[in-house]
Amino acid sequence: KAGVTQTPRYLIKTRGQQVTLSCSPISGHRSVSWYQQTPGQGLQFLFEYFSETQRNKGNFPGRFSGRQFSNSRSEMNVSTLELGDSALYLCASSDGWNEAFFGQGTRLTVV
Amino acid sequence: GDSVTQMEGPVTLSEEAFLTINCTYTATGYPSLFWYVQYPGEGLQLLLKATKADDKGSNKGFEATYRKETTSFHLEKGSVQVSDSAVYFCALTSGGSNYKLTFGKGTLLTVNP
């Protein structure tokens, strides 16, 4: 069974730009969650989608948004990038109730 | 809200030493508890889990027991190897219909030969 696939693995963007990250979950999983990992704040929950509906949202500004498609693939978007948005963004896939499986992450650098 | 507190380290051990990484939690209801491991440049891998009080999760020689009375889920291994060097995260989810993991800050473990 294929694991969680995140693309791209690395991104470099300029302040003020926007970025879209993609996540393909494990086949059959309908829940996709996103997390931001930084050295200072650790792992912070961004949002979770289940069957195309956002079920839960973390404490992030509205510049961070996401969506989920009918095939369970998910995208997250960050608009008006700031230097502080530089982080490893991790996507997790689950059936919605049991353990989550993580992708390798997308390393975003904002310059 | 939910929270997880774990020893931040770093922890440095010699090969074959005994490992303990402490983890305590605060949560409403009856959370499920997890240990994840992150190797350099990688995402998180599930190491073990426990879903109810007194459950023991185990995998690859690592163990942790869900202690409701002390709200703890300490990670242990009897004999560490160099290949165990990584960052370890304790986490919980209070489940229900909203799947959200709350993580501790992570503990960097370095095992020297």
Short mmCIF file of C-alpha atoms in Angstrom, two decimals:
data_model
loop_
_atom_site.label_atom_id
_atom_site.label_comp_id
_atom_site.label_asym_id
_atom_site.label_seq_id
_atom_site.Cartn_x
_atom_site.Cartn_y
_atom_site.Cartn_z
CA LYS A 1 0.00 0.00 0.00
CA ALA A 2 1.45 3.36 -0.97
CA GLY A 3 2.13 5.78 1.85
CA VAL A 4 1.29 9.45 2.19
CA THR A 5 2.77 11.50 -0.63
CA GLN A 6 3.52 15.17 -0.30
CA THR A 7 4.64 17.41 -3.13
CA PRO A 8 6.83 19.24 -3.61
CA ARG A 9 9.50 18.22 -1.09
CA TYR A 10 11.21 21.60 -1.12
CA LEU A 11 10.07 25.12 -1.98
CA ILE A 12 11.67 28.53 -1.88
CA LYS A 13 9.35 31.51 -2.08
CA THR A 14 9.64 35.26 -1.67
CA ARG A 15 7.80 37.27 0.98
CA GLY A 16 4.36 38.31 -0.22
CA GLN A 17 3.95 35.40 -2.62
CA GLN A 18 1.50 32.58 -2.15
CA VAL A 19 2.15 28.84 -2.16
CA THR A 20 0.12 25.65 -2.59
CA LEU A 21 1.19 22.33 -1.10
CA SER A 22 -0.30 18.98 -2.03
CA CYS A 23 -0.96 15.79 -0.09
CA SER A 24 -2.18 12.42 -1.37
CA PRO A 25 -3.36 10.21 1.52
CA ILE A 26 -3.20 6.45 1.86
CA SER A 27 -5.80 4.77 -0.30
CA GLY A 28 -9.09 4.45 1.58
CA HIS A 29 -8.25 7.12 4.15
CA ARG A 30 -10.72 9.97 4.21
CA SER A 31 -9.08 12.17 6.85
CA VAL A 32 -6.21 14.47 6.03
CA SER A 33 -4.59 16.74 8.62
CA TRP A 34 -1.91 19.37 8.22
CA TYR A 35 0.76 20.37 10.72
CA GLN A 36 3.43 23.03 10.79
CA GLN A 37 6.78 22.12 12.35
CA THR A 38 9.26 24.82 13.39
CA PRO A 39 12.21 24.69 15.80
CA GLY A 40 10.61 27.28 18.07
CA GLN A 41 6.97 26.17 18.17
CA GLY A 42 7.33 22.47 17.50
CA LEU A 43 4.45 20.68 15.81
CA GLN A 44 1.28 22.72 15.53
CA PHE A 45 -2.06 21.58 14.11
CA LEU A 46 -3.33 23.58 11.16
CA PHE A 47 -6.58 21.86 10.10
CA GLU A 48 -8.23 18.53 9.38
CA TYR A 49 -10.46 17.53 6.51
CA PHE A 50 -12.74 14.52 6.38
CA SER A 51 -14.74 13.70 3.26
CA GLU A 52 -14.16 17.19 1.83
CA THR A 53 -15.34 18.96 5.02
CA GLN A 54 -13.10 20.86 7.41
CA ARG A 55 -13.79 19.33 10.82
CA ASN A 56 -11.24 21.13 12.93
CA LYS A 57 -8.99 24.15 12.63
CA GLY A 58 -5.96 25.23 14.62
CA ASN A 59 -5.02 28.69 15.74
CA PHE A 60 -3.52 30.08 12.55
CA PRO A 61 -4.36 33.27 10.64
CA GLY A 62 -6.73 33.24 7.70
CA ARG A 63 -3.77 33.32 5.30
CA PHE A 64 -3.60 29.57 5.87
CA SER A 65 -6.35 27.67 4.10
CA GLY A 66 -6.97 24.23 2.76
CA ARG A 67 -9.33 22.03 0.87
CA GLN A 68 -9.97 18.39 0.16
CA PHE A 69 -11.11 16.87 -3.09
CA SER A 70 -13.51 14.00 -3.69
CA ASN A 71 -10.58 11.57 -4.10
CA SER A 72 -9.37 12.64 -0.60
CA ARG A 73 -6.32 14.46 -1.94
CA SER A 74 -5.77 17.70 -0.08
CA GLU A 75 -4.09 21.00 -0.71
CA MET A 76 -3.11 23.75 1.64
CA ASN A 77 -2.49 27.30 0.59
CA VAL A 78 -0.60 30.07 2.29
CA SER A 79 -1.10 33.57 0.94
CA THR A 80 1.01 36.69 1.49
CA LEU A 81 3.95 34.68 2.77
CA GLU A 82 5.96 35.94 5.73
CA LEU A 83 9.45 34.97 6.82
CA GLY A 84 7.93 33.24 9.85
CA ASP A 85 6.04 30.85 7.59
CA SER A 86 9.31 29.04 6.85
CA ALA A 87 8.75 25.56 8.22
CA LEU A 88 8.31 21.90 7.49
CA TYR A 89 4.66 21.28 6.61
CA LEU A 90 3.50 17.76 7.36
CA CYS A 91 0.41 16.03 6.12
CA ALA A 92 -1.15 13.11 7.99
CA SER A 93 -3.61 10.55 6.70
CA SER A 94 -6.01 8.45 8.76
CA ASP A 95 -9.36 6.74 8.63
CA GLY A 96 -10.55 9.47 10.97
CA TRP A 97 -10.46 7.52 14.20
CA ASN A 98 -7.25 5.50 14.43
CA GLU A 99 -3.58 6.36 14.15
CA ALA A 100 -2.31 8.90 11.65
CA PHE A 101 0.39 8.22 9.09
CA PHE A 102 2.61 11.07 8.01
CA GLY A 103 4.21 12.05 4.75
CA GLN A 104 7.81 13.17 4.47
CA GLY A 105 6.77 16.81 4.49
CA THR A 106 7.32 19.88 2.37
CA ARG A 107 10.17 22.14 3.45
CA LEU A 108 9.10 25.74 2.74
CA THR A 109 11.68 28.51 2.89
CA VAL A 110 10.52 32.12 2.62
CA VAL A 111 13.19 34.65 1.68
CA GLY B 1 -7.26 22.40 26.26
CA ASP B 2 -5.20 19.30 25.64
CA SER B 3 -1.46 19.41 26.26
CA VAL B 4 1.55 17.09 26.33
CA THR B 5 4.71 17.63 28.34
CA GLN B 6 7.82 15.59 27.63
CA MET B 7 11.44 15.89 28.67
CA GLU B 8 13.10 17.99 26.02
CA GLY B 9 16.61 16.64 26.22
CA PRO B 10 18.83 16.29 24.39
CA VAL B 11 19.47 12.81 25.72
CA THR B 12 22.82 11.21 24.97
CA LEU B 13 23.38 7.53 25.73
CA SER B 14 25.90 4.84 24.99
CA GLU B 15 24.86 1.83 22.95
CA GLU B 16 23.04 -0.84 25.02
CA ALA B 17 22.05 1.68 27.71
CA PHE B 18 18.52 1.85 29.13
CA LEU B 19 16.28 4.59 27.79
CA THR B 20 13.42 6.42 29.46
CA ILE B 21 11.71 9.47 27.99
CA ASN B 22 9.05 10.90 30.26
CA CYS B 23 5.70 12.07 28.95
CA THR B 24 2.70 13.42 30.85
CA TYR B 25 -0.54 14.76 29.45
CA THR B 26 -3.62 16.82 30.17
CA ALA B 27 -6.76 15.99 28.25
CA THR B 28 -10.50 15.88 28.51
CA GLY B 29 -12.14 12.51 28.34
CA TYR B 30 -10.13 9.44 27.46
CA PRO B 31 -7.42 10.24 24.95
CA SER B 32 -5.48 7.82 22.78
CA LEU B 33 -1.72 8.14 23.28
CA PHE B 34 1.09 7.78 20.77
CA TRP B 35 4.83 7.91 20.37
CA TYR B 36 6.15 9.07 17.02
CA VAL B 37 9.77 9.09 15.86
CA GLN B 38 11.38 11.44 13.36
CA TYR B 39 14.68 10.62 11.68
CA PRO B 40 16.74 13.44 10.14
CA GLY B 41 15.11 14.89 7.03
CA GLU B 42 12.05 12.66 7.36
CA GLY B 43 8.43 12.91 8.39
CA LEU B 44 7.00 11.27 11.49
CA GLN B 45 6.68 7.52 11.90
CA LEU B 46 4.30 5.95 14.36
CA LEU B 47 6.32 3.99 16.91
CA LEU B 48 3.58 2.71 19.22
CA LYS B 49 0.17 3.56 20.59
CA ALA B 50 -2.24 2.83 23.44
CA THR B 51 -5.94 3.57 23.37
CA LYS B 52 -7.11 2.92 26.93
CA ALA B 53 -5.85 2.88 30.51
CA ASP B 54 -3.30 0.17 31.38
CA ASP B 55 -2.73 -0.66 27.70
CA LYS B 56 0.91 -1.26 26.83
CA GLY B 57 2.08 -0.29 23.38
CA SER B 58 5.24 -1.92 22.06
CA ASN B 59 7.29 -1.99 18.88
CA LYS B 60 10.96 -2.58 17.96
CA GLY B 61 11.90 -3.07 21.63
CA PHE B 62 10.24 0.18 22.73
CA GLU B 63 7.40 0.09 25.26
CA ALA B 64 5.03 2.57 26.90
CA THR B 65 2.14 1.99 29.31
CA TYR B 66 -0.95 4.21 29.48
CA ARG B 67 -1.19 5.28 33.14
CA LYS B 68 -4.43 7.13 33.76
CA GLU B 69 -3.79 7.66 37.47
CA THR B 70 -0.54 9.54 36.79
CA THR B 71 -1.58 10.81 33.31
CA SER B 72 1.67 9.47 31.92
CA PHE B 73 2.93 7.51 28.92
CA HIS B 74 6.68 7.12 29.41
CA LEU B 75 8.74 5.59 26.61
CA GLU B 76 11.29 2.90 27.53
CA LYS B 77 13.77 0.65 25.80
CA GLY B 78 16.05 -1.79 27.51
CA SER B 79 19.04 -1.55 25.18
CA VAL B 80 19.36 1.28 22.68
CA GLN B 81 21.25 1.10 19.41
CA VAL B 82 22.98 3.76 17.33
CA SER B 83 20.15 3.44 14.81
CA ASP B 84 17.68 4.64 17.48
CA SER B 85 19.15 8.14 17.28
CA ALA B 86 16.23 10.39 16.33
CA VAL B 87 13.68 12.83 17.74
CA TYR B 88 10.84 11.24 19.70
CA PHE B 89 7.42 12.88 20.07
CA CYS B 90 4.72 12.00 22.55
CA ALA B 91 1.22 12.82 21.29
CA LEU B 92 -2.44 12.40 22.06
CA THR B 93 -5.75 12.68 20.36
CA SER B 94 -8.99 13.09 22.22
CA GLY B 95 -10.68 11.55 19.25
CA GLY B 96 -14.36 11.95 18.80
CA SER B 97 -15.33 13.22 15.41
CA ASN B 98 -12.46 15.66 15.12
CA TYR B 99 -9.10 14.06 14.54
CA LYS B 100 -6.41 16.31 15.95
CA LEU B 101 -3.04 15.29 17.37
CA THR B 102 -1.49 17.34 20.16
CA PHE B 103 2.27 16.87 20.38
CA GLY B 104 4.94 17.37 22.98
CA LYS B 105 8.01 19.42 22.05
CA GLY B 106 10.07 16.37 21.12
CA THR B 107 13.17 14.76 22.64
CA LEU B 108 16.38 14.43 20.68
CA LEU B 109 18.09 11.12 21.40
CA THR B 110 21.69 10.51 20.38
CA VAL B 111 23.18 7.06 20.88
CA ASN B 112 26.96 6.76 20.70
CA PRO B 113 28.76 3.51 19.80
#
